[in-house]
mmCIF file of C-alpha atoms and ligand atoms in Angstrom:
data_model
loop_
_atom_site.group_PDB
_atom_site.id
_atom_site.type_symbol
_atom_site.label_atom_id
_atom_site.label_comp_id
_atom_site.label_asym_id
_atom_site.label_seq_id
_atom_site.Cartn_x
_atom_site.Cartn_y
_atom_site.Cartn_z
ATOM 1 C CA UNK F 1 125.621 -39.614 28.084
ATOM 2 C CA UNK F 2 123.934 -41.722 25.881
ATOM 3 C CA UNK F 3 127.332 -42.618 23.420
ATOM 4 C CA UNK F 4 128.103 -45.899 23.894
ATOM 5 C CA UNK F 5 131.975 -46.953 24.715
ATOM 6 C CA UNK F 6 134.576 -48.969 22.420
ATOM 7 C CA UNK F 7 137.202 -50.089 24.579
ATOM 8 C CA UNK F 8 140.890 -50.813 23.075
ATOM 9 C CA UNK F 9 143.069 -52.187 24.952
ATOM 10 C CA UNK F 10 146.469 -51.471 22.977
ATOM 11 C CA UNK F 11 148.656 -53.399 25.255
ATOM 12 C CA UNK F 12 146.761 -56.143 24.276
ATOM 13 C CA UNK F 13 147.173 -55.458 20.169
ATOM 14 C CA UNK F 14 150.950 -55.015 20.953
ATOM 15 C CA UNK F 15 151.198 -58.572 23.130
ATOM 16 C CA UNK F 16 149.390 -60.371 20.112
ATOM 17 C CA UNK F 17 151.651 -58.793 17.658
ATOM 18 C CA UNK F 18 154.657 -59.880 19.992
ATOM 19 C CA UNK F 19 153.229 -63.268 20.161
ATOM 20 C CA UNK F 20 152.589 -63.405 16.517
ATOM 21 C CA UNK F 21 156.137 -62.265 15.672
ATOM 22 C CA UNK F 22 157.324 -64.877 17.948
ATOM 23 C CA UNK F 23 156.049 -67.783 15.812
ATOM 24 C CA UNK F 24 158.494 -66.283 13.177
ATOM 25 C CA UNK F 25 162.750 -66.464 12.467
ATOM 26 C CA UNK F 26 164.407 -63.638 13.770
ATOM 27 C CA UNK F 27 165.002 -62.409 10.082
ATOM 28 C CA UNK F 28 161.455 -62.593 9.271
ATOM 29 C CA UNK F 29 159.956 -58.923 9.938
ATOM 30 C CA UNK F 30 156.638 -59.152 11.518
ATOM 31 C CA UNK F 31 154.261 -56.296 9.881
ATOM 32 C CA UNK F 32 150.959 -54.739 10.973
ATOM 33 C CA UNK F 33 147.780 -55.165 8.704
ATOM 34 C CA UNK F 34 146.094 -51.553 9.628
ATOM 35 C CA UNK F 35 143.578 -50.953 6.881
ATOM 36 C CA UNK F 36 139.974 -50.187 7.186
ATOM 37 C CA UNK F 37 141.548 -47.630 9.828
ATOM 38 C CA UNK F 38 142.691 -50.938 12.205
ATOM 39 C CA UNK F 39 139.953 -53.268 11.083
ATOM 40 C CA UNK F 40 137.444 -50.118 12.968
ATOM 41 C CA UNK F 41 139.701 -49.804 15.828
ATOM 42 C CA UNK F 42 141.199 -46.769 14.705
ATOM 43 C CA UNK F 43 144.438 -46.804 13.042
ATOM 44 C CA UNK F 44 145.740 -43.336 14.677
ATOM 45 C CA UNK F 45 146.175 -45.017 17.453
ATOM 46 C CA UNK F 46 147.022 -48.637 17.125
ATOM 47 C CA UNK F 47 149.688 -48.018 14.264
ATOM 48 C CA UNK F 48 151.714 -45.842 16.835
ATOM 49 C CA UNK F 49 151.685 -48.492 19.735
ATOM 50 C CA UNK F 50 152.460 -51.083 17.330
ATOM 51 C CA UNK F 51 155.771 -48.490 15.774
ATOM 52 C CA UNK F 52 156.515 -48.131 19.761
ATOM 53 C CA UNK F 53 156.609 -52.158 20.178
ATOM 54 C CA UNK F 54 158.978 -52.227 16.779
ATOM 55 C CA UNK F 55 156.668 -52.733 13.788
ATOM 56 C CA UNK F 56 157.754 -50.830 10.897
ATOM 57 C CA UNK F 57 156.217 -52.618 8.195
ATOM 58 C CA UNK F 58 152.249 -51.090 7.829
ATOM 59 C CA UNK F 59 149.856 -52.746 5.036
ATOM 60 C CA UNK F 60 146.415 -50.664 4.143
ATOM 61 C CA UNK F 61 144.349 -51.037 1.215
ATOM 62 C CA UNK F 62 143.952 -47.441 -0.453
ATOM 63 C CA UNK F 63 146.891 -44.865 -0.637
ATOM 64 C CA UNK F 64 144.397 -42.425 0.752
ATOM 65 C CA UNK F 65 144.224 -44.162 3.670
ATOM 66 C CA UNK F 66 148.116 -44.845 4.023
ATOM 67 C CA UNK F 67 148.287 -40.441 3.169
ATOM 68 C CA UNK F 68 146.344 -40.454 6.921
ATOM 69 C CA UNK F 69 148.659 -43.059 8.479
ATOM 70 C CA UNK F 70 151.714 -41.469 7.701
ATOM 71 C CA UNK F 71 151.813 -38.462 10.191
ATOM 72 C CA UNK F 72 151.299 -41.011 13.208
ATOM 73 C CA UNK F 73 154.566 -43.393 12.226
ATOM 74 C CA UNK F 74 158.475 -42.643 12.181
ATOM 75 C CA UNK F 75 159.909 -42.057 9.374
ATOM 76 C CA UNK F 76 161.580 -45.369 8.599
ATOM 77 C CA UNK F 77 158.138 -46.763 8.474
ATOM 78 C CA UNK F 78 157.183 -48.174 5.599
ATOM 79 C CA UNK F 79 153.667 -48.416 3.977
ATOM 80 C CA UNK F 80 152.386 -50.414 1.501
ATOM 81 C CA UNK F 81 149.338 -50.035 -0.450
ATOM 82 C CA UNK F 82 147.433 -53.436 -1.177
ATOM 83 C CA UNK F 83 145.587 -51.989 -3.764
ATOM 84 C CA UNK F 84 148.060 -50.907 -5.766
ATOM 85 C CA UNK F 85 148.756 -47.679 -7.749
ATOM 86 C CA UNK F 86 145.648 -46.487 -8.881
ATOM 87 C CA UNK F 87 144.791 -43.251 -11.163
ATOM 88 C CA UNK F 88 145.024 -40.039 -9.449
ATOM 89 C CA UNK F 89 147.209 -42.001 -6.356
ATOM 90 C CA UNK F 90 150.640 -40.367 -7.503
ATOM 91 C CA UNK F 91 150.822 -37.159 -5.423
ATOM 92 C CA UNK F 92 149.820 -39.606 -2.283
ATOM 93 C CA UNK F 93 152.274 -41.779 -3.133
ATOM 94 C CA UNK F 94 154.754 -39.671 -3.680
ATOM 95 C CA UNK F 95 154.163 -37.265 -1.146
ATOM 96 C CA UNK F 96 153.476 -39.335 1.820
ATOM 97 C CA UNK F 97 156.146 -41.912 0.719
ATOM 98 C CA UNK F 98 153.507 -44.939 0.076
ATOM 99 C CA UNK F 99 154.956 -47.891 -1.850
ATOM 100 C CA UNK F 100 152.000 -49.189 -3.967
ATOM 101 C CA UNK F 101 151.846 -53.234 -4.235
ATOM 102 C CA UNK F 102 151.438 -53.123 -8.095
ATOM 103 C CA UNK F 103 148.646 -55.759 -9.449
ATOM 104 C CA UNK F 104 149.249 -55.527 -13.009
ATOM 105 C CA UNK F 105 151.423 -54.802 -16.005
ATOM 106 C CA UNK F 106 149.319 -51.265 -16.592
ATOM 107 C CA UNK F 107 149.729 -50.427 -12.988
ATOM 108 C CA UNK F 108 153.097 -50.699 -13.452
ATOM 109 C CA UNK F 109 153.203 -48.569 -16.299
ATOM 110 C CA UNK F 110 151.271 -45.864 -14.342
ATOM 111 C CA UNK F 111 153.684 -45.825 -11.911
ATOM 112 C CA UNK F 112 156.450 -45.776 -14.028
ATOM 113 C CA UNK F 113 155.458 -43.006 -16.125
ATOM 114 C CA UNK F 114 154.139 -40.873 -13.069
ATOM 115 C CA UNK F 115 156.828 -41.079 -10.446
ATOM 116 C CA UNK F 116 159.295 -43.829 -11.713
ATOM 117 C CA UNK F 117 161.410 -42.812 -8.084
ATOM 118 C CA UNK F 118 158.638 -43.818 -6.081
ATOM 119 C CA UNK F 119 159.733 -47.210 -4.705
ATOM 120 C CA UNK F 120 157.399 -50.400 -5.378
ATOM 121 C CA UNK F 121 156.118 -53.631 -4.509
ATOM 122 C CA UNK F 122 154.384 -56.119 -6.354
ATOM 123 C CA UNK F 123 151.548 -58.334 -5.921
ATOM 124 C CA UNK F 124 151.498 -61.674 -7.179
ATOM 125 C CA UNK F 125 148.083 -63.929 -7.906
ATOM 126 C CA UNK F 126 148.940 -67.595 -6.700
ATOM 127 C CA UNK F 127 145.643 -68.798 -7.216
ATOM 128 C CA UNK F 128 142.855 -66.914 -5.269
ATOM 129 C CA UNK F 129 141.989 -65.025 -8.516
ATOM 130 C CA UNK F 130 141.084 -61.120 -6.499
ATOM 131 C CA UNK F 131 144.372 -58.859 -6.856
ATOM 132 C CA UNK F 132 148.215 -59.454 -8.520
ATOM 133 C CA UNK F 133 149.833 -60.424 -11.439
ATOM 134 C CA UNK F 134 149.541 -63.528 -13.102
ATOM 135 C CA UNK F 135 152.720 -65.603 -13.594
ATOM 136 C CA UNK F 136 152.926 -64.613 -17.456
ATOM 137 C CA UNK F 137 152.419 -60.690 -16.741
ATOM 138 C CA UNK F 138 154.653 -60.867 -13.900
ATOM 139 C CA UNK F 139 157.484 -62.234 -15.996
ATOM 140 C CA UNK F 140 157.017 -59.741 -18.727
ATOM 141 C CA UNK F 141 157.327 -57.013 -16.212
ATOM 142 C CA UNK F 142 159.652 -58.053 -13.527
ATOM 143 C CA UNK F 143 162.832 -57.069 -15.779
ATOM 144 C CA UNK F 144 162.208 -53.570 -16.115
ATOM 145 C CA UNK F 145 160.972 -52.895 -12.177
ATOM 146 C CA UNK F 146 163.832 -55.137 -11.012
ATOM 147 C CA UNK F 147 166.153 -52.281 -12.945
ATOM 148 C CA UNK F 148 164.278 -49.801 -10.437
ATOM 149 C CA UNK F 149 164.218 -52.200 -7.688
ATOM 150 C CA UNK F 150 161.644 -54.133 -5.697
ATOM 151 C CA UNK F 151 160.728 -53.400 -2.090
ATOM 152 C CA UNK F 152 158.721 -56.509 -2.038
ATOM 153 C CA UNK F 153 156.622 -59.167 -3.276
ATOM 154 C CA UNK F 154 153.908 -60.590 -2.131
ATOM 155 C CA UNK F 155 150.771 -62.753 -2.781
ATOM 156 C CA UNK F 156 147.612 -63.687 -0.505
ATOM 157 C CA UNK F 157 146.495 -67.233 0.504
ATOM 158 C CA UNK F 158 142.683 -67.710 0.022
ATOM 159 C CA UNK F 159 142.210 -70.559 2.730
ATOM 160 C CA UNK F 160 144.813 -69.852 5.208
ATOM 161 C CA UNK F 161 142.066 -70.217 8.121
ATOM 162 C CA UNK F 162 142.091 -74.036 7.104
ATOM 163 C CA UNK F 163 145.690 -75.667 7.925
ATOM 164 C CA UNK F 164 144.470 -78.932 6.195
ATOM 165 C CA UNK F 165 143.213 -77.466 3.100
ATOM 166 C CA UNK F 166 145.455 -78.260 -0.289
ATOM 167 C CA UNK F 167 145.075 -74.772 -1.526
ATOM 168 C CA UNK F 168 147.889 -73.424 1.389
ATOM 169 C CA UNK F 169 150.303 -76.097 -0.334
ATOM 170 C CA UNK F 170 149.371 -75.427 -3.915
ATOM 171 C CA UNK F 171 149.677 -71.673 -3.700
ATOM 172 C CA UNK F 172 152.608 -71.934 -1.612
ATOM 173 C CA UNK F 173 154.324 -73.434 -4.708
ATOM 174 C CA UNK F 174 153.088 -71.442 -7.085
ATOM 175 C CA UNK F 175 154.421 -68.243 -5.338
ATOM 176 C CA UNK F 176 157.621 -69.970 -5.316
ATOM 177 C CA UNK F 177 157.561 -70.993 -8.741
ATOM 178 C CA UNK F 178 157.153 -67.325 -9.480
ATOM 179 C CA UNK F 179 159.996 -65.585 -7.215
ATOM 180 C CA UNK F 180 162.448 -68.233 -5.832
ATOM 181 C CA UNK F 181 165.819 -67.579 -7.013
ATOM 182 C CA UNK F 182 165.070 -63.653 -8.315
ATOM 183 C CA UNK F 183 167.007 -62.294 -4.908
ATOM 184 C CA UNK F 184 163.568 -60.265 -3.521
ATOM 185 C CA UNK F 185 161.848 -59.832 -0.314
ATOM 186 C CA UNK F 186 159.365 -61.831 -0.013
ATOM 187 C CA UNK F 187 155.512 -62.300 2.086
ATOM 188 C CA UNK F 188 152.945 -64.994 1.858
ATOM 189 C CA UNK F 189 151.629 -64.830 5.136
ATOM 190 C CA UNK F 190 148.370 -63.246 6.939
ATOM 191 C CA UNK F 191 147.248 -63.972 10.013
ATOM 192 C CA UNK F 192 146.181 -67.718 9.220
ATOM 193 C CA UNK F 193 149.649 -67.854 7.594
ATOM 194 C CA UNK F 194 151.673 -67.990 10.390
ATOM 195 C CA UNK F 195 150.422 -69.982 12.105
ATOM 196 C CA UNK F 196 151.100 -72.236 9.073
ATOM 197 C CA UNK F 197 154.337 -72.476 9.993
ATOM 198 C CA UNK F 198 157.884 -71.256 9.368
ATOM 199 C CA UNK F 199 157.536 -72.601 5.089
ATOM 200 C CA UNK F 200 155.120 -69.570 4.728
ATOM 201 C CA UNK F 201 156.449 -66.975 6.349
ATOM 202 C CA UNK F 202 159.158 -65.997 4.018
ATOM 203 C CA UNK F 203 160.647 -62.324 4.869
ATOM 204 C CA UNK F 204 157.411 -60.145 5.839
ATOM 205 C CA UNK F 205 154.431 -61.486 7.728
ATOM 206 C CA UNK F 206 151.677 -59.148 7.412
ATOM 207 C CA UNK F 207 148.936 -60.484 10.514
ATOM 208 C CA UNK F 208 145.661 -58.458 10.859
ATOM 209 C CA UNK F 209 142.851 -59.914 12.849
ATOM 210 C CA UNK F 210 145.026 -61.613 15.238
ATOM 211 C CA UNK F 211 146.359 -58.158 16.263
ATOM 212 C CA UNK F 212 142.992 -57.460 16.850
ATOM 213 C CA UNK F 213 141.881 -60.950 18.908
ATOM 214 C CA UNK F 214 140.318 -62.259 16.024
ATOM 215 C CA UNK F 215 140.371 -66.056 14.771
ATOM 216 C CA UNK F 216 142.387 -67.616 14.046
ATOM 217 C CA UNK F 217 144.750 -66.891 16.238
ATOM 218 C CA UNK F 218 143.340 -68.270 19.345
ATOM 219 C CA UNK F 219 145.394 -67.557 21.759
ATOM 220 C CA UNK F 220 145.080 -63.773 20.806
ATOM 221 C CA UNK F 221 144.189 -61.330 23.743
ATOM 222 C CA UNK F 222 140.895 -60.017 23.733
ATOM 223 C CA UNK F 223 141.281 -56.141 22.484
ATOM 224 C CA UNK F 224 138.145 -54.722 22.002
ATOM 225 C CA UNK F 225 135.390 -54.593 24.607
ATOM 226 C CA UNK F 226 131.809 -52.265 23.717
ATOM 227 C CA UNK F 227 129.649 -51.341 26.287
ATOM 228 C CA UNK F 228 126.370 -49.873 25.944
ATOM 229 C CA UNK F 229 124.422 -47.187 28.141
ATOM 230 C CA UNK F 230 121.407 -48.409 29.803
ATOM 231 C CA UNK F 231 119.008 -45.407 28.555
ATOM 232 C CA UNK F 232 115.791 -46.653 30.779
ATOM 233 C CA UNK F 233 114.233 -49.809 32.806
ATOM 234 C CA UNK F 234 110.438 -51.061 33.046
ATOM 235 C CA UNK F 235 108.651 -53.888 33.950
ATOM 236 C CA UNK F 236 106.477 -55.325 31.467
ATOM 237 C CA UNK F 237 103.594 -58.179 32.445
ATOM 238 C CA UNK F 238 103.404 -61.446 31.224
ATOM 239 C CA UNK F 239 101.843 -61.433 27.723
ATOM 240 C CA UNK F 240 102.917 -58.094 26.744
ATOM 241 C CA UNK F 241 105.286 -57.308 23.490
ATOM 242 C CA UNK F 242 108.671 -55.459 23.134
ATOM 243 C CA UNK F 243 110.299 -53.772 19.961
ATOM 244 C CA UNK F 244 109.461 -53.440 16.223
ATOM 245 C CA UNK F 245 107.097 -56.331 15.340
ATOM 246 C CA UNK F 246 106.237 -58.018 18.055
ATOM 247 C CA UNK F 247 108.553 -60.271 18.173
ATOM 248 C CA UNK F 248 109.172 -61.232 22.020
ATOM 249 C CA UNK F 249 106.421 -62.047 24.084
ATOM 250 C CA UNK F 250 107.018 -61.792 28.003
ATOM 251 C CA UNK F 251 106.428 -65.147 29.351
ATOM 252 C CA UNK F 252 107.208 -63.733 33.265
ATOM 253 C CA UNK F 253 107.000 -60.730 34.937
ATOM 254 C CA UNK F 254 110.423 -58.895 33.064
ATOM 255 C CA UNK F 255 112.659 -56.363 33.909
ATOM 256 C CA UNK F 256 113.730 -54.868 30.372
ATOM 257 C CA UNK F 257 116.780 -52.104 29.673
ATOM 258 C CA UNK F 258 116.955 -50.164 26.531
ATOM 259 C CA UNK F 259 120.043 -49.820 25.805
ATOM 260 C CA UNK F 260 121.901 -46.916 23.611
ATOM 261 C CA UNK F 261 123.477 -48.560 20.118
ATOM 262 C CA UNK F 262 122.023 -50.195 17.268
ATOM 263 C CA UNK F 263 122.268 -51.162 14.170
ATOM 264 C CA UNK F 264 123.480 -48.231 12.386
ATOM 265 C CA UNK F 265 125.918 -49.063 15.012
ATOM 266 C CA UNK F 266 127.515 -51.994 13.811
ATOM 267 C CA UNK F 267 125.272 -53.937 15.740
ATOM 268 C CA UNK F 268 123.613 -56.569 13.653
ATOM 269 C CA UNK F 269 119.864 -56.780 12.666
ATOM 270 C CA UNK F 270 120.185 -60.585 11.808
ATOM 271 C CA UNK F 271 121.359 -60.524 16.330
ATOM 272 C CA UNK F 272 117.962 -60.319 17.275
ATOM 273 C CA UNK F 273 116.404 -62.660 19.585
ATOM 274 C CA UNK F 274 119.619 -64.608 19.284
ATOM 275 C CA UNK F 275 123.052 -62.971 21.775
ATOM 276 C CA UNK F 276 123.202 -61.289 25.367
ATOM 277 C CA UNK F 277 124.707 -58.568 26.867
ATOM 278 C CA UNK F 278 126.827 -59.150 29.832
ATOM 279 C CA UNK F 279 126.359 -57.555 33.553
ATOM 280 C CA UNK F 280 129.779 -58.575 34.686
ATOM 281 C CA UNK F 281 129.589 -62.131 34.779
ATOM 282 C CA UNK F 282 126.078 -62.556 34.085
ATOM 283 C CA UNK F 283 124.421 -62.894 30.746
ATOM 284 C CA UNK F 284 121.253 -61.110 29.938
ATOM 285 C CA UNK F 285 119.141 -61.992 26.543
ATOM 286 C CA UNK F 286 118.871 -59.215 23.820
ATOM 287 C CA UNK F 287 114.644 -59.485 23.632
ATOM 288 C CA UNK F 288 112.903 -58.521 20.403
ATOM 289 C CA UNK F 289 114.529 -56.696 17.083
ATOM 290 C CA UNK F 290 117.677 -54.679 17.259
ATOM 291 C CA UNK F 291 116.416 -51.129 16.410
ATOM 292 C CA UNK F 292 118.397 -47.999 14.197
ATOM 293 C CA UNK F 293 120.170 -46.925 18.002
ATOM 294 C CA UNK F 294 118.329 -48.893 20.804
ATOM 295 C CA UNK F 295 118.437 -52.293 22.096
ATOM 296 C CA UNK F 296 116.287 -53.892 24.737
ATOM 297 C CA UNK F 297 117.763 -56.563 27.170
ATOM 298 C CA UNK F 298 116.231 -58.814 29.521
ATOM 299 C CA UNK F 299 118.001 -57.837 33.237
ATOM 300 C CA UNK F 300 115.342 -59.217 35.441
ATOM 301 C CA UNK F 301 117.638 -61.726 36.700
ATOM 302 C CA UNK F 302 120.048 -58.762 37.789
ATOM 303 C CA UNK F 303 120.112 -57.677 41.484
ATOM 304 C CA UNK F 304 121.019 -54.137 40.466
ATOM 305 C CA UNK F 305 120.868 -52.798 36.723
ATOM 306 C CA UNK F 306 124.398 -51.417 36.271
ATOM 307 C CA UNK F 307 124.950 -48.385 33.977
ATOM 308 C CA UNK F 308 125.988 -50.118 30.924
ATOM 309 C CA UNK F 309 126.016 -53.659 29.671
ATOM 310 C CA UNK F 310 128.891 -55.118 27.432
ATOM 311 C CA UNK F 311 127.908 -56.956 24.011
ATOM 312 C CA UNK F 312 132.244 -57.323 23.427
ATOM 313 C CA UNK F 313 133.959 -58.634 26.490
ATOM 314 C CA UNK F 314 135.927 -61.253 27.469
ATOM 315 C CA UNK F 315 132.667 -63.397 27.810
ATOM 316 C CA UNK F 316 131.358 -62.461 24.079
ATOM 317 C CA UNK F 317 134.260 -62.044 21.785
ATOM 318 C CA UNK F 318 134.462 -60.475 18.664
ATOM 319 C CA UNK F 319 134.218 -64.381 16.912
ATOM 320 C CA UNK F 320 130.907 -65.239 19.385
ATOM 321 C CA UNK F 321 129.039 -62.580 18.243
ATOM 322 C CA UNK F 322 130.188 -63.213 14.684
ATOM 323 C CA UNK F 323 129.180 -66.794 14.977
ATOM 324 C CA UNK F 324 125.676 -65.602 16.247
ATOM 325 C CA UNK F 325 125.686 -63.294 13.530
ATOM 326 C CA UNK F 326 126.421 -66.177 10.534
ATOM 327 C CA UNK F 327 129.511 -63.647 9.568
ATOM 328 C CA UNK F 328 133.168 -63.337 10.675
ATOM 329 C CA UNK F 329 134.977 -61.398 13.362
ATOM 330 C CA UNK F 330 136.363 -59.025 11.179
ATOM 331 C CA UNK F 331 132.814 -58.015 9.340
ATOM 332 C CA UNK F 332 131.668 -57.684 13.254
ATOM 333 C CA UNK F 333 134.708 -55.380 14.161
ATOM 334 C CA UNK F 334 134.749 -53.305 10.837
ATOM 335 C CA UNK F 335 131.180 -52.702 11.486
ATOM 336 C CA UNK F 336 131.545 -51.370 14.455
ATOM 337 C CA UNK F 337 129.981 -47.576 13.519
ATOM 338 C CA UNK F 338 131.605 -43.609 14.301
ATOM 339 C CA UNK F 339 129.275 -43.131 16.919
ATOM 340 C CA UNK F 340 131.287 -44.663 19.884
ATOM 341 C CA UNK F 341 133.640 -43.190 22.361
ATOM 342 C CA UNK F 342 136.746 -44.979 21.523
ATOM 343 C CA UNK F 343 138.673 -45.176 24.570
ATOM 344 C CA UNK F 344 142.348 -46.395 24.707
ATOM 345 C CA UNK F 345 144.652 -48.124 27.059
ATOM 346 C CA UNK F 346 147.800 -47.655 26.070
ATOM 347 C CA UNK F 347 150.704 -50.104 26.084
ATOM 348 C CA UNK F 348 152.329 -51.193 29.824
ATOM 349 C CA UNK F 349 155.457 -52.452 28.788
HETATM 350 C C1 LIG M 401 143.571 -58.149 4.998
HETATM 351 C C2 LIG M 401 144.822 -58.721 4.457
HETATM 352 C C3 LIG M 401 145.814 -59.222 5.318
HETATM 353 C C4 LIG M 401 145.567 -59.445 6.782
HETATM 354 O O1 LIG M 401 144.809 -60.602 6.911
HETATM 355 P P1 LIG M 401 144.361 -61.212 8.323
HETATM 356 O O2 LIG M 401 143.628 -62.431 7.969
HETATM 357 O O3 LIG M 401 143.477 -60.163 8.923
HETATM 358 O O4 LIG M 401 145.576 -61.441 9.127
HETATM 359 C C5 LIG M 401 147.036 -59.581 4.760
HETATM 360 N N1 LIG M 401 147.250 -59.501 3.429
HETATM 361 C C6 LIG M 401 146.308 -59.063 2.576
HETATM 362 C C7 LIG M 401 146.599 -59.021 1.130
HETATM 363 C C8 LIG M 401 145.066 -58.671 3.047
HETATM 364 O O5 LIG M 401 144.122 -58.271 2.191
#
């Protein structure tokens, strides 16, 4: 078979959510950030381990995608919709029980005029300027979805990944300037903030990449390892050229594999030239241009040329490659394409 494997190992999501909600009070519920269908590690499967391990608190970004999450989680699951309540969302909403983080005063009107029974959250702007109401709108419309009732409120920290930077503070007053004393549930805090510390973490933490070994929480398990079919080996004589352009001249006598994933794979042109693959322990250079489904690896230092090489693995995270790639781990793992076998272990304990 030439379809390459994605590797998930689920009992390492569910330790890194453990550890995660371990940094938090015991009256702080710990959520699960599973849009993008898991950040491209399939949602089907690590919502459920994560409901097993106690989440019940599930963020995605379109009710559409929470309408396809629903059927794999208990019914005291809740799941909230970061983009809000959009035209044409009601009859997901309503039907698959989705409670839309409203980021405006004319959502809120939708929603109020569609399915006013529908429970809600709100989404606050505290200063990264992308979704939420603004502190004036917000006060103009709090009163009448208070009446209702609020599930929860929330905003989004734009430079949580940097513990020193003066944003975290600023923003962490605004959103209290905005909701302190009002009697709601409250969340501040992704993945960067909790680890923050116990001022941002509120009532709901709502951690993403570090479910899925992602910076920046380092300590995070590795999750997700992708290994690639070795299609065909040859030999090719000093001097002599491989892939689209020319770009890799042998300088030795090389052993080269073509390998079976690309970049309609996830698999990043801008990699060329510049990551390995891994044989076990040993690392073999990616030669010449990533092609459409085929890369070709340099394995002449290999005794034997196993069946597959791994670009993920505990030697090349998800951040490594990302680094090579001038992006970030989560642009490398939503990448990460429908062609692969995704193969899951499930949860030990
Ligand atoms: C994506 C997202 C998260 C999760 O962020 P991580 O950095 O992956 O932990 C939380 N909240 C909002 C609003 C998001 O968009």
């Amino acid at each position: 078979m030439a379809q390459a494997n994605l590797h998930i190992d689920l009992d390492a999501v569910v330790s890194n959510w453990r550890a995660l909600d371990a940094q938090s009070g015991a009256a702080t519920r710990t959520a699960a950030v599973v849009k993008a269908d898991s950040y491209g590690l399939g949602a089907g499967r690590v919502a459920p381990a994560l409901y097993q391990a106690g989440a019940r608190d599930f963020f995605v970004a379109l009710a559409e995608e929470g309408a396809r999450l629903r059927p794999h989680l208990g019914e005291d699951a809740r799941i909230f919709i970061l983009g809000g309540h959009m035209a044409g969302d009601a009859g997901f909403l309503r039907d698959a029980r989705l409670i839309p983080m409203l980021n405006s005063a004319e959502q809120a009107q939708r929603h109020l005029q569609a399915i006013p029974e529908s429970p809600v959250g709100v989404q606050l702007d505290t200063g990264m300027n992308r979704l939420g109401m603004e502190a004036a709108e917000w006060q103009a419309t709090a009163p009448q979805l208070m009446e209702r009732g609020i599930e929860l409120v929330m905003s989004h920290l734009a430079c949580s990944d940097e513990p020193e930077h003066e944003m975290n503070a600023k923003q962490l007053a605004e959103f209290k300037r905005m909701t302190d004393g009002m009697g709601l549930n409250r969340s501040l805090a992704a993945t960067g903030g909790i680890l923050l510390g116990p001022d941002y973490h509120f009532d709901v933490t709502r951690p993403g990449i570090g479910l899925y070994g992602g910076r920046p929480f380092e300590e995070a398990r590795h999750v997700a390892t992708l290994s690639l079919p070795v299609i065909q080996t040859r030999v090719v004589q000093p001097g002599e050229t491989v892939g689209y352009g020319n770009t890799w001249t042998a300088e030795r006598e090389t052993k080269i594999a073509t390998l079976s994933a690309g970049y309609a794979d996830g698999i990043h042109r801008v990699l060329s030239n510049i990551t390995a693959l891994y044989a076990g322990d040993t690392a073999c250079p990616l030669r010449g241009r990533v092609s459409m489904d085929l890369l070709t690896v340099d394995v002449t230092d290999l005794d034997t040329v196993p069946d597959t090489l791994d670009l993920l693995g505990p030697h090349q995270g998800v951040d490594t490659l990302a680094d090579l790639a001038g992006t970030i781990g989560y642009e490398i793992l939503t990448s990460l394409g429908p062609r692969y076998a995704r193969n899951y272990a499930e949860p030990t304990g």
